[in-house]
């Protein structure tokens, strides 16, 4: 059974810092992995999708890496801004189904 | 806007009520999902429909009944719920996996359900 852990659970930083959010998963037989952000009480916004054959994906100030064999993914946020404050969720999908398994997320606060 | 809409956005119901949640996707996808998000717990997959057929029922109690009349619409019918069913219910859609990679899931804004 796939289990997903995200570290740290919460993070509070001043704006301008470069951040690293970690995700680990127990079953390396994944099809892809998505990173999402969720604002309080809202739905999920897809940030990046990494296929299992890829090592990283970039979108603007965001960069996600994937090391499938070790069961790890990392989300880098460059030059953080207060608007980045949200909960960030990592979700690998099973190789056999379209099922996403979510971690509990990292709650990020960026203060001015 | 993500192309996935959900109504209502907020719902308060008693334990004996019957209500339905609605999800609609405008992305041309052919797979749809219901997820439940309870406080301090990871998102849990409830149901998956692919090509309008239910392909997964993740041990969800029968008081939750999904319906997928076509590839653009998904409903969750609720009946005799319990207070512990109070949660944020999220709908998502994607292109069902064939031989092509992809499957990025797009989520709606959710319905905040409170059961009294």
XYZ file of N, CA and C in Angstrom:
684
model
N 0.841 -1.184 0.000
C 0.000 0.000 0.000
C 0.881 1.240 0.000
N 0.607 2.147 -0.954
C 1.410 3.362 -1.077
C 1.154 4.294 0.111
N 2.223 4.797 0.700
C 2.125 5.802 1.760
C 2.995 6.984 1.378
N 2.461 8.164 1.581
C 3.139 9.387 1.172
C 3.370 10.267 2.394
N 4.596 10.716 2.561
C 4.966 11.561 3.688
C 5.552 12.868 3.173
N 5.110 13.974 3.766
C 5.642 15.267 3.367
C 6.286 15.952 4.554
N 7.475 16.453 4.314
C 8.248 17.122 5.362
C 8.778 18.444 4.809
N 8.717 19.571 5.570
C 8.108 19.639 6.895
C 6.582 19.727 6.810
N 5.908 19.559 7.912
C 4.461 19.686 7.936
C 4.043 21.149 7.821
N 4.880 22.037 8.354
C 4.599 23.470 8.294
C 5.910 24.228 8.184
N 5.834 25.371 7.521
C 7.030 26.168 7.259
C 6.632 27.632 7.223
N 7.363 28.471 7.938
C 7.091 29.906 7.947
C 8.399 30.627 7.656
N 8.428 31.415 6.585
C 9.665 32.047 6.139
C 9.407 33.485 5.710
N 10.445 34.316 5.741
C 10.305 35.669 5.174
C 10.363 35.601 3.661
N 9.725 36.542 3.018
C 9.718 36.524 1.558
C 11.129 36.678 1.007
N 11.326 36.103 -0.167
C 12.624 36.164 -0.825
C 13.447 34.902 -0.657
N 13.085 34.075 0.314
C 13.860 32.851 0.530
C 13.558 31.802 -0.525
N 14.567 30.990 -0.796
C 14.383 29.816 -1.645
C 14.005 28.645 -0.743
N 12.985 27.891 -1.161
C 12.404 26.863 -0.290
C 12.531 25.481 -0.894
N 12.562 24.494 -0.009
C 12.583 23.099 -0.423
C 11.503 22.346 0.344
N 10.573 21.760 -0.394
C 9.529 20.934 0.214
C 9.775 19.485 -0.217
N 9.714 18.591 0.748
C 10.063 17.204 0.486
C 8.850 16.279 0.510
N 8.894 15.291 -0.354
C 7.839 14.279 -0.437
C 8.516 12.924 -0.589
N 8.103 11.961 0.212
C 8.626 10.605 0.047
C 7.460 9.629 -0.057
N 7.662 8.561 -0.827
C 6.610 7.571 -1.030
C 7.221 6.180 -0.949
N 6.426 5.220 -0.498
C 6.954 3.904 -0.162
C 7.001 2.951 -1.349
N 6.128 3.131 -2.329
C 6.073 2.237 -3.486
C 6.601 2.984 -4.704
N 7.734 2.552 -5.216
C 8.365 3.288 -6.318
C 7.738 2.977 -7.682
N 6.802 2.057 -7.726
C 6.136 1.717 -8.991
C 5.030 2.730 -9.284
N 5.448 3.944 -9.582
C 4.481 4.996 -9.856
C 4.444 5.296 -11.341
N 3.316 5.867 -11.779
C 3.149 6.248 -13.182
C 3.565 7.702 -13.389
N 3.149 8.549 -12.468
C 3.573 9.939 -12.472
C 3.394 10.513 -11.072
N 3.734 11.768 -10.919
C 3.593 12.420 -9.618
C 3.182 13.859 -9.865
N 2.165 14.295 -9.129
C 1.702 15.672 -9.251
C 1.953 16.432 -7.975
N 2.275 17.699 -8.127
C 2.320 18.650 -7.020
C 1.143 19.619 -7.190
N 0.463 19.852 -6.067
C -0.683 20.749 -6.046
C -0.474 21.803 -4.959
N -1.183 22.924 -5.108
C -1.320 23.847 -3.994
C -2.801 23.960 -3.653
N -3.064 24.160 -2.372
C -4.440 24.321 -1.914
C -4.498 25.520 -0.982
N -5.330 26.484 -1.342
C -5.574 27.619 -0.471
C -6.659 27.232 0.526
N -6.686 27.867 1.695
C -7.618 27.442 2.749
C -9.060 27.347 2.271
N -9.677 26.206 2.506
C -11.076 26.000 2.149
C -11.352 25.902 0.669
N -10.316 25.803 -0.134
C -10.499 25.807 -1.592
C -10.091 24.460 -2.190
N -10.304 24.333 -3.492
C -9.882 23.143 -4.198
C -8.388 23.144 -4.461
N -7.954 22.163 -5.231
C -6.533 22.003 -5.518
C -6.194 22.599 -6.873
N -5.047 23.242 -6.938
C -4.533 23.756 -8.201
C -3.306 22.939 -8.580
N -3.331 22.350 -9.753
C -2.194 21.559 -10.201
C -1.031 22.481 -10.534
N 0.139 22.161 -9.985
C 1.331 22.963 -10.220
C 2.244 22.330 -11.260
N 2.576 21.070 -11.024
C 3.518 20.381 -11.905
C 3.157 18.906 -11.946
N 3.362 18.308 -13.107
C 3.188 16.869 -13.285
C 4.510 16.323 -13.803
N 5.048 15.329 -13.107
C 6.283 14.692 -13.563
C 5.961 13.254 -13.930
N 6.292 12.873 -15.155
C 6.126 11.479 -15.552
C 7.229 10.642 -14.896
N 6.967 9.358 -14.745
C 7.922 8.495 -14.044
C 9.264 8.419 -14.777
N 9.250 8.704 -16.079
C 10.488 8.643 -16.855
C 11.290 9.952 -16.792
N 10.702 10.974 -16.170
C 11.356 12.275 -16.098
C 12.077 12.461 -14.775
N 13.039 13.380 -14.767
C 13.770 13.686 -13.546
C 13.301 14.985 -12.916
N 12.815 15.912 -13.758
C 12.348 17.166 -13.192
C 11.433 17.889 -14.166
N 10.680 18.837 -13.599
C 9.814 19.711 -14.372
C 9.911 21.103 -13.764
N 9.800 22.092 -14.635
C 9.917 23.484 -14.173
C 8.740 24.290 -14.690
N 8.255 25.186 -13.823
C 7.230 26.126 -14.223
C 7.465 27.415 -13.453
N 7.978 28.427 -14.147
C 8.251 29.696 -13.485
C 9.253 29.549 -12.354
N 8.832 29.954 -11.156
C 9.723 29.861 -9.982
C 9.685 28.485 -9.332
N 8.934 27.569 -9.891
C 8.793 26.228 -9.306
C 9.595 25.211 -10.099
N 10.245 24.326 -9.359
C 10.963 23.221 -9.980
C 10.714 21.984 -9.139
N 10.252 20.925 -9.771
C 10.021 19.673 -9.065
C 10.960 18.623 -9.615
N 11.594 17.888 -8.719
C 12.462 16.792 -9.123
C 11.862 15.476 -8.664
N 12.243 14.410 -9.337
C 11.739 13.087 -8.993
C 12.876 12.078 -9.028
N 13.049 11.349 -7.941
C 13.962 10.219 -7.874
C 13.112 9.013 -7.535
N 12.638 8.351 -8.578
C 11.669 7.278 -8.384
C 12.253 6.113 -7.596
N 13.482 5.781 -7.890
C 14.079 4.602 -7.251
C 14.204 4.763 -5.745
N 14.413 5.992 -5.293
C 14.517 6.211 -3.848
C 13.206 6.677 -3.244
N 12.184 6.822 -4.074
C 10.869 7.202 -3.562
C 10.815 8.623 -3.049
N 11.404 9.557 -3.803
C 11.436 10.950 -3.333
C 11.139 11.926 -4.445
N 10.463 12.991 -4.058
C 10.272 14.136 -4.935
C 10.473 15.387 -4.108
N 10.985 16.416 -4.747
C 11.255 17.668 -4.069
C 10.682 18.816 -4.890
N 10.029 19.726 -4.209
C 9.526 20.943 -4.852
C 10.364 22.117 -4.373
N 11.003 22.785 -5.322
C 11.778 23.979 -5.029
C 10.962 25.217 -5.407
N 10.909 26.157 -4.499
C 10.253 27.434 -4.776
C 11.321 28.516 -4.645
N 11.571 29.197 -5.747
C 12.592 30.243 -5.740
C 11.967 31.592 -5.394
N 12.739 32.387 -4.665
C 12.340 33.766 -4.347
C 10.894 33.833 -3.876
N 10.618 33.185 -2.774
C 9.243 33.044 -2.284
C 8.575 34.405 -2.058
N 7.249 34.402 -2.250
C 6.432 35.606 -2.118
C 5.254 35.315 -1.180
N 4.688 36.343 -0.564
C 3.521 36.101 0.308
C 2.384 35.372 -0.406
N 2.234 35.587 -1.706
C 1.202 34.896 -2.470
C 1.433 33.403 -2.611
N 2.619 32.945 -2.248
C 2.902 31.505 -2.274
C 2.342 30.802 -1.045
N 1.853 31.547 -0.083
C 1.319 30.951 1.150
C 0.124 30.068 0.821
N 0.224 28.802 1.173
C -0.801 27.797 0.865
C -0.309 26.467 1.422
N -1.125 25.437 1.256
C -0.681 24.076 1.557
C -0.283 23.401 0.256
N 0.874 22.769 0.267
C 1.399 22.107 -0.923
C 1.285 20.591 -0.747
N 0.675 19.955 -1.726
C 0.387 18.526 -1.658
C 1.115 17.786 -2.771
N 1.645 16.650 -2.392
C 2.330 15.767 -3.330
C 1.454 14.538 -3.525
N 1.353 14.035 -4.769
C 0.477 12.883 -5.019
C 1.034 12.029 -6.147
N 1.662 10.906 -5.808
C 2.047 9.963 -6.858
C 0.836 9.146 -7.312
N 0.850 8.726 -8.558
C -0.235 7.870 -9.037
C 0.290 6.468 -9.267
N -0.564 5.515 -8.967
C -0.199 4.111 -9.098
C 0.068 3.752 -10.553
N 0.977 2.818 -10.761
C 1.283 2.405 -12.135
C 0.118 1.672 -12.767
N -0.716 1.048 -11.968
C -1.785 0.213 -12.520
C -3.132 0.918 -12.640
N -3.285 2.039 -11.965
C -4.580 2.726 -11.985
C -4.344 4.216 -12.106
N -5.427 4.963 -12.220
C -5.339 6.420 -12.241
C -5.420 7.016 -10.840
N -5.217 6.198 -9.844
C -5.462 6.619 -8.465
C -4.299 7.440 -7.936
N -4.605 8.629 -7.417
C -3.603 9.455 -6.760
C -3.633 9.178 -5.262
N -2.471 9.065 -4.654
C -2.367 8.922 -3.213
C -1.717 10.190 -2.683
N -2.399 10.845 -1.756
C -1.955 12.146 -1.280
C -1.214 12.051 0.048
N -0.256 12.950 0.223
C 0.330 13.189 1.532
C -0.532 14.174 2.295
N -0.140 14.458 3.527
C -0.898 15.401 4.355
C -0.509 16.850 4.069
N 0.531 17.045 3.276
C 0.853 18.387 2.828
C 1.850 19.127 3.689
N 2.398 20.184 3.110
C 3.240 21.140 3.824
C 2.521 22.480 3.797
N 2.240 22.999 4.990
C 1.557 24.298 5.093
C 2.614 25.386 5.125
N 2.628 26.197 4.083
C 3.648 27.231 3.909
C 3.069 28.613 4.171
N 3.786 29.379 4.981
C 3.451 30.793 5.169
C 4.677 31.627 4.840
N 4.515 32.558 3.921
C 5.576 33.482 3.553
C 5.153 34.867 4.019
N 5.921 35.450 4.916
C 5.530 36.763 5.443
C 6.402 37.860 4.848
N 5.781 39.056 4.749
C 6.499 40.185 4.097
C 7.699 40.639 4.928
N -9.941 29.826 -13.096
C -10.875 28.709 -13.206
C -10.170 27.477 -13.779
N -10.427 26.325 -13.227
C -9.753 25.119 -13.661
C -10.553 24.365 -14.698
N -11.754 24.762 -14.996
C -12.561 24.009 -15.934
C -13.405 22.942 -15.276
N -13.301 22.829 -13.965
C -14.132 21.882 -13.220
C -14.955 22.681 -12.205
N -16.251 22.579 -12.308
C -17.129 23.330 -11.409
C -17.898 22.375 -10.504
N -18.191 22.853 -9.314
C -18.936 22.050 -8.344
C -20.033 22.911 -7.725
N -21.193 22.300 -7.533
C -22.298 22.963 -6.846
C -22.991 21.974 -5.917
N -23.497 22.445 -4.769
C -23.267 23.790 -4.242
C -21.863 23.919 -3.668
N -21.454 25.109 -3.320
C -20.146 25.296 -2.704
C -20.193 25.000 -1.207
N -21.361 25.218 -0.616
C -21.550 24.928 0.803
C -22.897 24.240 0.978
N -22.932 23.265 1.880
C -24.174 22.531 2.123
C -24.232 22.134 3.583
N -25.362 22.444 4.204
C -25.626 22.008 5.575
C -26.857 21.110 5.519
N -26.754 19.929 6.086
C -27.879 19.009 6.040
C -28.006 18.238 7.335
N -29.228 17.823 7.607
C -29.483 16.967 8.747
C -29.232 15.521 8.383
N -29.179 14.676 9.377
C -28.839 13.276 9.149
C -29.912 12.527 8.365
N -31.132 13.038 8.345
C -32.191 12.327 7.622
C -32.434 12.897 6.228
N -31.730 13.942 5.873
C -31.941 14.571 4.564
C -31.352 13.730 3.437
N -31.836 14.021 2.232
C -31.218 13.516 1.007
C -30.802 14.720 0.185
N -29.560 14.729 -0.228
C -29.051 15.816 -1.058
C -28.113 15.235 -2.102
N -27.783 16.071 -3.092
C -26.841 15.644 -4.125
C -25.813 16.727 -4.392
N -24.583 16.293 -4.607
C -23.520 17.184 -5.044
C -23.332 16.993 -6.546
N -23.025 18.110 -7.204
C -22.869 18.044 -8.655
C -21.488 18.528 -9.061
N -20.948 17.874 -10.062
C -19.659 18.263 -10.626
C -19.788 18.263 -12.145
N -19.203 19.260 -12.761
C -19.211 19.347 -14.218
C -17.830 19.755 -14.695
N -17.336 19.048 -15.714
C -16.026 19.419 -16.261
C -16.187 19.843 -17.720
N -15.430 20.880 -18.073
C -15.503 21.483 -19.407
C -14.183 21.304 -20.147
N -13.470 20.216 -19.833
C -12.116 20.017 -20.350
C -12.034 18.900 -21.376
N -13.157 18.288 -21.681
C -13.148 17.192 -22.639
C -12.539 15.912 -22.106
N -12.464 15.799 -20.779
C -11.900 14.599 -20.163
C -12.909 13.453 -20.157
N -12.405 12.244 -19.919
C -13.310 11.095 -19.880
C -13.181 10.287 -18.596
N -12.505 10.844 -17.596
C -12.440 10.206 -16.283
C -12.764 11.257 -15.223
N -13.540 10.853 -14.228
C -13.917 11.771 -13.154
C -13.809 11.075 -11.810
N -13.580 11.874 -10.772
C -13.244 11.340 -9.455
C -13.970 12.126 -8.370
N -14.310 11.419 -7.297
C -14.731 12.070 -6.048
C -13.682 11.785 -4.986
N -13.288 12.871 -4.280
C -12.370 12.771 -3.156
C -13.037 13.385 -1.928
N -12.617 12.904 -0.761
C -13.069 13.476 0.507
C -11.853 14.016 1.248
N -11.980 15.234 1.770
C -10.902 15.817 2.557
C -11.446 16.199 3.926
N -11.050 15.430 4.934
C -11.428 15.717 6.311
C -10.302 16.480 6.987
N -10.639 17.148 8.068
C -9.638 17.938 8.783
C -8.468 17.062 9.226
N -7.270 17.529 8.916
C -6.027 16.898 9.374
C -5.836 15.477 8.850
N -6.494 15.141 7.757
C -6.297 13.844 7.121
C -5.961 14.044 5.656
N -5.225 13.120 5.061
C -4.942 13.254 3.627
C -6.215 13.125 2.804
N -6.180 13.693 1.639
C -7.271 13.500 0.690
C -7.472 12.000 0.439
N -8.756 11.585 0.467
C -9.058 10.177 0.251
C -9.880 10.023 -1.026
N -9.440 9.146 -1.899
C -10.221 8.849 -3.094
C -11.462 8.054 -2.711
N -12.620 8.459 -3.251
C -13.867 7.735 -2.981
C -14.269 6.893 -4.184
N -14.418 7.544 -5.315
C -14.899 6.861 -6.510
C -14.132 7.349 -7.732
N -13.999 6.439 -8.708
C -13.430 6.780 -10.004
C -14.371 6.298 -11.085
N -14.657 7.160 -12.038
C -15.385 6.776 -13.238
C -14.478 7.012 -14.435
N -14.361 5.988 -15.251
C -13.586 6.106 -16.470
C -14.474 5.682 -17.622
N -14.620 6.562 -18.607
C -15.510 6.290 -19.742
C -16.905 5.950 -19.238
N -17.334 6.675 -18.213
C -18.673 6.591 -17.627
C -18.941 5.285 -16.881
N -17.935 4.484 -16.679
C -18.118 3.277 -15.881
C -17.341 3.420 -14.573
N -17.968 2.964 -13.488
C -17.283 3.038 -12.207
C -16.176 1.999 -12.177
N -14.951 2.460 -11.992
C -13.830 1.524 -11.976
C -13.242 1.375 -10.592
N -13.665 2.202 -9.667
C -13.148 2.082 -8.310
C -14.191 2.583 -7.326
N -14.385 1.779 -6.289
C -15.174 2.193 -5.142
C -14.296 1.898 -3.947
N -13.767 2.943 -3.356
C -12.720 2.774 -2.357
C -13.313 2.507 -0.979
N -14.099 1.432 -0.876
C -14.696 1.028 0.406
C -15.508 2.153 1.032
N -16.288 2.800 0.201
C -17.101 3.918 0.679
C -18.464 3.392 1.148
N -18.966 3.893 2.281
C -20.284 3.436 2.769
C -21.387 3.705 1.748
N -22.419 2.874 1.793
C -23.498 2.963 0.802
C -24.344 4.224 0.945
N -24.181 4.972 2.013
C -24.917 6.228 2.153
C -24.388 7.288 1.161
N -23.265 6.992 0.522
C -22.751 7.797 -0.585
C -22.982 7.017 -1.876
N -23.694 7.620 -2.810
C -24.022 6.920 -4.051
C -23.643 7.794 -5.242
N -22.648 7.390 -6.035
C -22.247 8.216 -7.169
C -23.083 7.913 -8.407
N -23.091 8.884 -9.299
C -23.768 8.701 -10.576
C -23.006 9.481 -11.628
N -22.772 8.849 -12.772
C -22.050 9.520 -13.861
C -22.857 9.339 -15.144
N -23.790 10.238 -15.427
C -24.669 10.063 -16.593
C -23.963 10.256 -17.930
N -22.893 11.025 -17.942
C -22.101 11.209 -19.164
C -20.709 11.660 -18.752
N -19.826 11.814 -19.702
C -18.420 12.069 -19.365
C -18.181 13.451 -18.784
N -19.178 14.340 -18.861
C -18.980 15.701 -18.367
C -19.571 15.939 -16.990
N -20.404 15.021 -16.517
C -21.127 15.245 -15.270
C -20.932 14.100 -14.302
N -20.835 14.470 -13.051
C -20.685 13.488 -11.975
C -21.481 13.987 -10.783
N -22.240 13.077 -10.182
C -23.035 13.420 -9.007
C -22.619 12.539 -7.834
N -22.846 13.059 -6.649
C -22.702 12.267 -5.433
C -23.971 12.447 -4.627
N -24.771 11.370 -4.572
C -26.033 11.421 -3.846
C -25.795 11.019 -2.393
N -26.357 11.818 -1.501
C -26.105 11.663 -0.070
C -27.407 11.315 0.650
N -27.342 10.337 1.535
C -28.558 9.910 2.235
C -28.194 9.376 3.608
N -28.890 9.856 4.627
C -28.684 9.459 6.029
C -27.222 9.521 6.416
N -26.634 10.678 6.226
C -25.223 10.853 6.584
C -25.048 11.017 8.084
N -23.799 10.892 8.513
C -23.425 11.037 9.907
C -22.599 12.322 10.081
N -22.562 12.854 11.288
C -21.746 14.072 11.505
C -20.291 13.898 11.078
N -19.756 12.689 11.209
C -18.347 12.485 10.815
C -18.137 12.527 9.302
N -19.233 12.597 8.551
C -19.123 12.760 7.100
C -18.892 14.209 6.703
N -18.955 15.104 7.653
C -18.680 16.509 7.371
C -17.246 16.642 6.871
N -17.094 17.281 5.718
C -15.772 17.365 5.087
C -15.882 18.239 3.846
N -14.753 18.425 3.195
C -14.718 19.072 1.875
C -14.708 17.964 0.837
N -15.686 17.983 -0.065
C -15.778 16.960 -1.107
C -15.318 17.580 -2.417
N -14.293 16.956 -2.979
C -13.656 17.487 -4.172
C -13.881 16.567 -5.355
N -14.155 17.175 -6.474
C -14.302 16.457 -7.736
C -13.074 16.755 -8.594
N -12.661 15.795 -9.382
C -11.540 15.998 -10.298
C -11.832 15.299 -11.615
N -11.125 15.711 -12.659
C -11.253 15.025 -13.938
C -9.880 14.889 -14.574
N -9.776 13.946 -15.497
C -8.534 13.753 -16.242
C -8.870 13.007 -17.524
N -7.864 12.873 -18.353
C -8.018 12.024 -19.512
C -7.645 10.611 -19.071
N -8.545 9.659 -19.247
C -8.291 8.297 -18.788
C -7.071 7.747 -19.503
N -6.319 6.982 -18.737
C -5.065 6.487 -19.271
C -5.307 5.472 -20.380
N -4.644 5.654 -21.484
C -4.652 4.637 -22.538
C -3.204 4.211 -22.699
N -2.649 4.380 -23.837
C -1.233 4.085 -23.988
C -0.403 5.354 -23.895
N -1.080 6.485 -23.731
C -0.378 7.759 -23.708
C -0.166 8.205 -22.277
N 0.947 8.799 -21.972
C 1.130 9.390 -20.640
C 0.290 10.635 -20.516
N 0.174 11.126 -19.326
C -0.614 12.335 -19.098
C -1.337 12.205 -17.806
N -2.640 12.126 -17.844
C -3.478 11.887 -16.684
C -3.409 12.963 -15.642
N -2.982 14.159 -16.022
C -2.976 15.215 -15.009
C -4.402 15.433 -14.540
N -4.592 15.433 -13.237
C -5.928 15.609 -12.692
C -6.151 17.083 -12.348
N -7.328 17.549 -12.734
C -7.732 18.926 -12.457
C -8.910 18.892 -11.497
N -8.828 19.719 -10.471
C -9.807 19.684 -9.392
C -10.769 20.866 -9.448
N -11.984 20.599 -8.954
C -12.944 21.667 -8.737
C -12.697 22.334 -7.395
N -13.491 23.361 -7.080
C -13.303 24.120 -5.846
C -13.809 23.408 -4.601
N -14.598 22.363 -4.788
C -15.078 21.609 -3.643
C -16.433 22.056 -3.129
N -17.086 21.150 -2.417
C -18.311 21.447 -1.671
C -18.002 21.223 -0.204
N -18.196 22.260 0.601
C -18.002 22.133 2.052
C -19.311 21.627 2.652
N -19.286 20.385 3.129
C -20.490 19.733 3.661
C -20.437 19.684 5.178
N -21.521 20.105 5.788
C -21.669 20.001 7.238
C -22.919 19.193 7.531
N -22.753 18.111 8.291
C -23.877 17.262 8.672
C -24.179 17.498 10.142
N -25.408 17.932 10.415
C -25.784 18.258 11.797
C -26.401 17.060 12.507
